PDB file of C-alpha atoms in Angstrom:
ATOM      1  CA  MET A  14      -9.064 -18.005  27.668  1.00  0.00           C
ATOM      2  CA  SER A  15      -7.672 -16.945  31.032  1.00  0.00           C
ATOM      3  CA  ASP A  16      -7.372 -13.333  32.119  1.00  0.00           C
ATOM      4  CA  THR A  17      -3.630 -13.473  31.515  1.00  0.00           C
ATOM      5  CA  GLN A  18      -4.007 -14.561  27.918  1.00  0.00           C
ATOM      6  CA  VAL A  19      -4.343 -12.029  25.153  1.00  0.00           C
ATOM      7  CA  ALA A  20      -6.157 -12.849  21.950  1.00  0.00           C
ATOM      8  CA  GLU A  21      -3.761 -12.918  19.035  1.00  0.00           C
ATOM      9  CA  LYS A  22      -4.610 -10.423  16.351  1.00  0.00           C
ATOM     10  CA  THR A  23      -5.094 -11.556  12.778  1.00  0.00           C
ATOM     11  CA  PRO A  24      -2.236 -10.359  10.563  1.00  0.00           C
ATOM     12  CA  VAL A  25      -3.287  -8.362   7.516  1.00  0.00           C
ATOM     13  CA  ASP A  26      -0.546  -7.957   4.921  1.00  0.00           C
ATOM     14  CA  PHE A  27      -0.918  -4.762   2.902  1.00  0.00           C
ATOM     15  CA  TRP A  28       1.094  -3.968  -0.238  1.00  0.00           C
ATOM     16  CA  PHE A  29       1.273  -0.318  -1.306  1.00  0.00           C
ATOM     17  CA  ASP A  30       3.033   2.080  -3.620  1.00  0.00           C
ATOM     18  CA  PRO A  31       3.356   5.510  -1.947  1.00  0.00           C
ATOM     19  CA  ILE A  32       2.395   7.345  -5.141  1.00  0.00           C
ATOM     20  CA  CYS A  33      -1.007   5.657  -5.566  1.00  0.00           C
ATOM     21  CA  PRO A  34      -3.882   7.787  -4.184  1.00  0.00           C
ATOM     22  CA  TRP A  35      -6.312   4.874  -4.109  1.00  0.00           C
ATOM     23  CA  ALA A  36      -3.918   2.683  -2.137  1.00  0.00           C
ATOM     24  CA  TRP A  37      -3.561   5.599   0.251  1.00  0.00           C
ATOM     25  CA  MET A  38      -7.327   5.745   0.751  1.00  0.00           C
ATOM     26  CA  THR A  39      -7.474   2.012   1.404  1.00  0.00           C
ATOM     27  CA  SER A  40      -4.556   2.167   3.818  1.00  0.00           C
ATOM     28  CA  ARG A  41      -6.318   4.801   5.915  1.00  0.00           C
ATOM     29  CA  TRP A  42      -9.373   2.545   5.977  1.00  0.00           C
ATOM     30  CA  MET A  43      -7.228  -0.328   7.245  1.00  0.00           C
ATOM     31  CA  LEU A  44      -6.044   1.854  10.123  1.00  0.00           C
ATOM     32  CA  GLU A  45      -9.702   2.383  10.982  1.00  0.00           C
ATOM     33  CA  VAL A  46     -10.304  -1.370  10.788  1.00  0.00           C
ATOM     34  CA  GLU A  47      -7.474  -1.921  13.287  1.00  0.00           C
ATOM     35  CA  LYS A  48      -9.503   0.093  15.816  1.00  0.00           C
ATOM     36  CA  VAL A  49     -12.673  -1.988  15.502  1.00  0.00           C
ATOM     37  CA  ARG A  50     -11.489  -5.481  14.626  1.00  0.00           C
ATOM     38  CA  ASP A  51      -8.739  -7.709  16.058  1.00  0.00           C
ATOM     39  CA  VAL A  52      -6.367  -7.246  13.155  1.00  0.00           C
ATOM     40  CA  GLU A  53      -2.834  -5.935  12.806  1.00  0.00           C
ATOM     41  CA  VAL A  54      -1.584  -4.486   9.536  1.00  0.00           C
ATOM     42  CA  ARG A  55       1.833  -5.470   8.247  1.00  0.00           C
ATOM     43  CA  TRP A  56       3.098  -3.074   5.588  1.00  0.00           C
ATOM     44  CA  HIS A  57       4.904  -4.102   2.413  1.00  0.00           C
ATOM     45  CA  VAL A  58       5.925  -2.284  -0.747  1.00  0.00           C
ATOM     46  CA  MET A  59       4.935  -2.994  -4.304  1.00  0.00           C
ATOM     47  CA  SER A  60       5.696  -0.788  -7.276  1.00  0.00           C
ATOM     48  CA  LEU A  61       3.523   0.524 -10.081  1.00  0.00           C
ATOM     49  CA  ALA A  62       6.744   1.232 -11.973  1.00  0.00           C
ATOM     50  CA  VAL A  63       7.703  -2.436 -11.755  1.00  0.00           C
ATOM     51  CA  LEU A  64       4.170  -3.573 -12.583  1.00  0.00           C
ATOM     52  CA  ASN A  65       4.090  -1.478 -15.754  1.00  0.00           C
ATOM     53  CA  GLU A  66       7.726  -1.501 -16.830  1.00  0.00           C
ATOM     54  CA  ASN A  67       7.081  -3.736 -19.852  1.00  0.00           C
ATOM     55  CA  LYS A  68       4.028  -1.837 -21.078  1.00  0.00           C
ATOM     56  CA  LEU A  69       4.943   1.819 -20.643  1.00  0.00           C
ATOM     57  CA  GLU A  70       4.458   2.549 -24.338  1.00  0.00           C
ATOM     58  CA  GLU A  71       0.816   1.496 -24.015  1.00  0.00           C
ATOM     59  CA  LEU A  72       0.120   4.032 -21.271  1.00  0.00           C
ATOM     60  CA  PRO A  73      -0.873   7.696 -21.620  1.00  0.00           C
ATOM     61  CA  GLU A  74       2.018  10.149 -21.412  1.00  0.00           C
ATOM     62  CA  ARG A  75       1.057  11.407 -17.948  1.00  0.00           C
ATOM     63  CA  TYR A  76       1.296   7.877 -16.568  1.00  0.00           C
ATOM     64  CA  ARG A  77       4.621   7.257 -18.279  1.00  0.00           C
ATOM     65  CA  GLU A  78       5.977  10.349 -16.567  1.00  0.00           C
ATOM     66  CA  LEU A  79       4.550   9.289 -13.211  1.00  0.00           C
ATOM     67  CA  LEU A  80       6.117   5.833 -13.464  1.00  0.00           C
ATOM     68  CA  GLY A  81       9.567   7.127 -14.406  1.00  0.00           C
ATOM     69  CA  PRO A  82      12.228   8.284 -11.907  1.00  0.00           C
ATOM     70  CA  LYS A  83       9.580  10.216  -9.979  1.00  0.00           C
ATOM     71  CA  GLY A  84       7.675   6.986  -9.385  1.00  0.00           C
ATOM     72  CA  TRP A  85      10.707   4.956  -8.360  1.00  0.00           C
ATOM     73  CA  ALA A  86      12.039   7.448  -5.806  1.00  0.00           C
ATOM     74  CA  PRO A  87       9.530   7.126  -2.906  1.00  0.00           C
ATOM     75  CA  VAL A  88       9.237   3.350  -2.985  1.00  0.00           C
ATOM     76  CA  ARG A  89      13.020   2.926  -3.193  1.00  0.00           C
ATOM     77  CA  VAL A  90      13.464   5.116  -0.126  1.00  0.00           C
ATOM     78  CA  VAL A  91      10.817   3.150   1.794  1.00  0.00           C
ATOM     79  CA  VAL A  92      12.547  -0.136   0.939  1.00  0.00           C
ATOM     80  CA  ALA A  93      15.928   1.259   1.964  1.00  0.00           C
ATOM     81  CA  ALA A  94      14.470   2.436   5.282  1.00  0.00           C
ATOM     82  CA  GLN A  95      12.923  -0.969   5.903  1.00  0.00           C
ATOM     83  CA  GLN A  96      16.131  -2.810   5.064  1.00  0.00           C
ATOM     84  CA  LYS A  97      18.303  -0.588   7.236  1.00  0.00           C
ATOM     85  CA  HIS A  98      15.965   0.193  10.133  1.00  0.00           C
ATOM     86  CA  GLY A  99      13.467  -2.651  10.341  1.00  0.00           C
ATOM     87  CA  ASP A 100       9.892  -3.433   9.357  1.00  0.00           C
ATOM     88  CA  GLU A 101       8.444  -1.214  12.064  1.00  0.00           C
ATOM     89  CA  VAL A 102       9.412   1.978  10.218  1.00  0.00           C
ATOM     90  CA  THR A 103       7.585   1.039   7.008  1.00  0.00           C
ATOM     91  CA  GLY A 104       4.073   2.023   8.027  1.00  0.00           C
ATOM     92  CA  LYS A 105       5.238   5.184   9.797  1.00  0.00           C
ATOM     93  CA  LEU A 106       7.198   6.374   6.780  1.00  0.00           C
ATOM     94  CA  TYR A 107       4.295   5.539   4.469  1.00  0.00           C
ATOM     95  CA  THR A 108       1.982   7.676   6.592  1.00  0.00           C
ATOM     96  CA  ALA A 109       4.416  10.588   6.586  1.00  0.00           C
ATOM     97  CA  LEU A 110       4.867  10.335   2.822  1.00  0.00           C
ATOM     98  CA  GLY A 111       1.225   9.783   1.960  1.00  0.00           C
ATOM     99  CA  THR A 112      -0.006  12.681   4.074  1.00  0.00           C
ATOM    100  CA  ARG A 113       2.252  15.043   2.149  1.00  0.00           C
ATOM    101  CA  ILE A 114       1.868  13.478  -1.300  1.00  0.00           C
ATOM    102  CA  HIS A 115      -1.911  13.096  -1.198  1.00  0.00           C
ATOM    103  CA  ASN A 116      -3.627  15.024   1.595  1.00  0.00           C
ATOM    104  CA  GLU A 117      -1.395  18.077   1.213  1.00  0.00           C
ATOM    105  CA  ALA A 118      -1.116  17.625  -2.578  1.00  0.00           C
ATOM    106  CA  LYS A 119       2.626  18.245  -2.563  1.00  0.00           C
ATOM    107  CA  GLY A 120       3.424  15.349  -4.858  1.00  0.00           C
ATOM    108  CA  ALA A 121       6.280  12.860  -4.600  1.00  0.00           C
ATOM    109  CA  THR A 122       9.112  15.386  -4.663  1.00  0.00           C
ATOM    110  CA  ARG A 123      12.548  15.009  -3.110  1.00  0.00           C
ATOM    111  CA  GLU A 124      11.618  17.725  -0.632  1.00  0.00           C
ATOM    112  CA  VAL A 125       8.563  15.754   0.432  1.00  0.00           C
ATOM    113  CA  ILE A 126      10.608  12.590   0.922  1.00  0.00           C
ATOM    114  CA  ALA A 127      13.153  14.506   2.998  1.00  0.00           C
ATOM    115  CA  GLU A 128      10.389  15.986   5.163  1.00  0.00           C
ATOM    116  CA  ALA A 129       8.837  12.557   5.723  1.00  0.00           C
ATOM    117  CA  LEU A 130      12.163  11.035   6.737  1.00  0.00           C
ATOM    118  CA  ALA A 131      12.713  13.832   9.239  1.00  0.00           C
ATOM    119  CA  GLU A 132       9.214  13.449  10.696  1.00  0.00           C
ATOM    120  CA  VAL A 133       9.737   9.801  11.583  1.00  0.00           C
ATOM    121  CA  GLY A 134      13.305  10.313  12.803  1.00  0.00           C
ATOM    122  CA  LEU A 135      15.083   8.507   9.997  1.00  0.00           C
ATOM    123  CA  PRO A 136      18.476   9.601   8.635  1.00  0.00           C
ATOM    124  CA  ALA A 137      18.392  12.207   5.885  1.00  0.00           C
ATOM    125  CA  GLU A 138      20.928  10.133   3.928  1.00  0.00           C
ATOM    126  CA  LEU A 139      18.168   7.666   3.048  1.00  0.00           C
ATOM    127  CA  LEU A 140      17.105  10.167   0.399  1.00  0.00           C
ATOM    128  CA  ASP A 141      20.180   9.092  -1.581  1.00  0.00           C
ATOM    129  CA  TYR A 142      18.443   5.772  -2.271  1.00  0.00           C
ATOM    130  CA  ALA A 143      15.807   7.546  -4.378  1.00  0.00           C
ATOM    131  CA  ASP A 144      18.195   7.187  -7.320  1.00  0.00           C
ATOM    132  CA  SER A 145      19.872   3.951  -6.234  1.00  0.00           C
ATOM    133  CA  ASP A 146      19.092   0.401  -7.319  1.00  0.00           C
ATOM    134  CA  GLU A 147      20.923  -1.067  -4.314  1.00  0.00           C
ATOM    135  CA  PHE A 148      17.740  -2.529  -2.821  1.00  0.00           C
ATOM    136  CA  ASP A 149      15.845  -3.158  -6.054  1.00  0.00           C
ATOM    137  CA  ILE A 150      16.195  -6.921  -5.554  1.00  0.00           C
ATOM    138  CA  GLU A 151      14.349  -6.616  -2.244  1.00  0.00           C
ATOM    139  CA  LEU A 152      11.827  -4.220  -3.785  1.00  0.00           C
ATOM    140  CA  ARG A 153      11.068  -6.595  -6.632  1.00  0.00           C
ATOM    141  CA  ALA A 154      10.837  -9.550  -4.243  1.00  0.00           C
ATOM    142  CA  SER A 155       8.303  -7.728  -2.072  1.00  0.00           C
ATOM    143  CA  HIS A 156       6.364  -6.655  -5.163  1.00  0.00           C
ATOM    144  CA  LYS A 157       6.315 -10.223  -6.471  1.00  0.00           C
ATOM    145  CA  ASN A 158       5.197 -11.593  -3.105  1.00  0.00           C
ATOM    146  CA  GLY A 159       2.138  -9.370  -3.208  1.00  0.00           C
ATOM    147  CA  ILE A 160       1.213  -9.430  -6.871  1.00  0.00           C
ATOM    148  CA  GLN A 161       1.535 -13.192  -7.300  1.00  0.00           C
ATOM    149  CA  ARG A 162      -1.304 -13.594  -4.793  1.00  0.00           C
ATOM    150  CA  VAL A 163      -3.762 -11.745  -7.018  1.00  0.00           C
ATOM    151  CA  GLY A 164      -2.377 -11.737 -10.560  1.00  0.00           C
ATOM    152  CA  GLU A 165      -0.769  -9.237 -12.916  1.00  0.00           C
ATOM    153  CA  ASP A 166      -3.981  -7.544 -14.096  1.00  0.00           C
ATOM    154  CA  VAL A 167      -4.496  -5.489 -10.929  1.00  0.00           C
ATOM    155  CA  GLY A 168      -2.636  -2.679  -9.220  1.00  0.00           C
ATOM    156  CA  THR A 169      -2.126  -1.425  -5.692  1.00  0.00           C
ATOM    157  CA  PRO A 170      -3.168  -2.031  -2.979  1.00  0.00           C
ATOM    158  CA  VAL A 171      -3.072  -5.768  -2.425  1.00  0.00           C
ATOM    159  CA  ILE A 172      -4.376  -7.189   0.843  1.00  0.00           C
ATOM    160  CA  SER A 173      -3.805 -10.710   2.132  1.00  0.00           C
ATOM    161  CA  VAL A 174      -5.289 -12.288   5.251  1.00  0.00           C
ATOM    162  CA  PRO A 175      -5.439 -15.871   6.575  1.00  0.00           C
ATOM    163  CA  GLY A 176      -8.742 -17.531   5.753  1.00  0.00           C
ATOM    164  CA  ALA A 177     -10.836 -19.630   8.114  1.00  0.00           C
ATOM    165  CA  ASP A 178      -9.145 -22.794   6.853  1.00  0.00           C
ATOM    166  CA  GLY A 179      -5.678 -21.271   7.058  1.00  0.00           C
ATOM    167  CA  SER A 180      -5.371 -20.651   3.343  1.00  0.00           C
ATOM    168  CA  ASP A 181      -4.466 -17.240   1.957  1.00  0.00           C
ATOM    169  CA  VAL A 182      -7.327 -14.878   1.079  1.00  0.00           C
ATOM    170  CA  ALA A 183      -5.921 -12.106  -1.092  1.00  0.00           C
ATOM    171  CA  PHE A 184      -7.501  -9.384  -3.186  1.00  0.00           C
ATOM    172  CA  PHE A 185      -6.899  -6.044  -4.861  1.00  0.00           C
ATOM    173  CA  GLY A 186      -8.600  -3.052  -3.245  1.00  0.00           C
ATOM    174  CA  PRO A 187     -11.146  -2.227  -2.083  1.00  0.00           C
ATOM    175  CA  VAL A 188     -11.221   1.072  -3.966  1.00  0.00           C
ATOM    176  CA  VAL A 189     -13.279   3.429  -1.848  1.00  0.00           C
ATOM    177  CA  THR A 190     -13.709   7.132  -1.127  1.00  0.00           C
ATOM    178  CA  PRO A 191     -13.977   8.764   1.300  1.00  0.00           C
ATOM    179  CA  THR A 192     -12.331   6.531   3.883  1.00  0.00           C
ATOM    180  CA  PRO A 193     -15.005   4.668   5.917  1.00  0.00           C
ATOM    181  CA  LYS A 194     -14.639   5.165   9.646  1.00  0.00           C
ATOM    182  CA  GLY A 195     -15.868   3.445  12.779  1.00  0.00           C
ATOM    183  CA  GLU A 196     -18.589   0.884  12.264  1.00  0.00           C
ATOM    184  CA  ALA A 197     -18.722   1.668   8.533  1.00  0.00           C
ATOM    185  CA  ALA A 198     -15.085   0.592   8.285  1.00  0.00           C
ATOM    186  CA  ALA A 199     -15.901  -2.613  10.159  1.00  0.00           C
ATOM    187  CA  ARG A 200     -18.852  -3.444   7.898  1.00  0.00           C
ATOM    188  CA  LEU A 201     -16.767  -2.970   4.766  1.00  0.00           C
ATOM    189  CA  TRP A 202     -14.039  -5.191   6.209  1.00  0.00           C
ATOM    190  CA  ASP A 203     -16.460  -7.950   7.161  1.00  0.00           C
ATOM    191  CA  GLY A 204     -18.190  -7.813   3.798  1.00  0.00           C
ATOM    192  CA  THR A 205     -14.964  -7.735   1.818  1.00  0.00           C
ATOM    193  CA  LEU A 206     -13.665 -10.808   3.628  1.00  0.00           C
ATOM    194  CA  LEU A 207     -16.955 -12.617   3.099  1.00  0.00           C
ATOM    195  CA  VAL A 208     -16.887 -11.965  -0.636  1.00  0.00           C
ATOM    196  CA  ALA A 209     -13.146 -12.536  -1.119  1.00  0.00           C
ATOM    197  CA  SER A 210     -13.184 -15.850   0.749  1.00  0.00           C
ATOM    198  CA  THR A 211     -15.969 -17.274  -1.423  1.00  0.00           C
ATOM    199  CA  PRO A 212     -14.480 -20.030  -3.618  1.00  0.00           C
ATOM    200  CA  GLY A 213     -14.469 -19.062  -7.275  1.00  0.00           C
ATOM    201  CA  PHE A 214     -15.280 -15.396  -6.656  1.00  0.00           C
ATOM    202  CA  TYR A 215     -13.208 -12.962  -8.721  1.00  0.00           C
ATOM    203  CA  GLU A 216     -14.684  -9.530  -9.255  1.00  0.00           C
ATOM    204  CA  ILE A 217     -17.142  -6.814  -8.300  1.00  0.00           C
ATOM    205  CA  LYS A 218     -16.712  -3.475 -10.044  1.00  0.00           C
ATOM    206  CA  ARG A 219     -18.504  -0.318 -11.093  1.00  0.00           C
ATOM    207  CA  THR A 220     -17.362   2.859 -12.822  1.00  0.00           C
ATOM    208  CA  ARG A 221     -15.769   5.427 -10.505  1.00  0.00           C
ATOM    209  CA  THR A 222     -17.692   8.699 -10.552  1.00  0.00           C
ATOM    210  CA  GLN A 223     -15.425  10.690  -8.252  1.00  0.00           C
ATOM    211  CA  GLY A 224     -11.774  10.937  -7.368  1.00  0.00           C
ATOM    212  CA  PRO A 225     -10.238  10.185  -3.965  1.00  0.00           C
ATOM    213  CA  SER A 226     -11.458  12.464  -1.205  1.00  0.00           C
ATOM    214  CA  PHE A 227      -8.664  13.087   1.302  1.00  0.00           C
ATOM    215  CA  GLU A 228     -10.416  14.026   4.529  1.00  0.00           C
TER     216      GLU A 228
END
């Protein structure tokens, strides 16, 4: 490679629902990975409300409440922002929302959404899409694009990256707390890719003993 050439970064597609604390933890890890590996995250929405819409009656009441209008509002606003203002606003708006929803424990309220829109310089009118199905076709298409890579029996986040042979390597997670930083973030990335790219590999799991730690 000549001095004038710049190595192309590997695209990492990341599907998130703003209300999911574990997706938020993983997303902050991916931002750490961007600092230590030649990758570039591309942000996409998926929806826990869509994922569970046909099995709400099987879920505990607190989850049914979470996946109702309150669950639809943030992801609908993110999709509307992306459709009207371009892909580049998606990650910025997610960060503004997630910081308030999770780190500051304010929840996914209308006030929080309005604050996040203002922080990233997006029009306040986008809040109107919290109750609108205008972009639900695009939301469901993005959700389907992510979930069909890993199957219906997982949640958010979903990560997809080109494999060594050009094929898609996709997986749910990793679920981790607190967010690994620096070289620890790099090691987890390298190990996750090694495991996920192994033909026929499907699952590693152990019982969670603590909740997400927002540091």
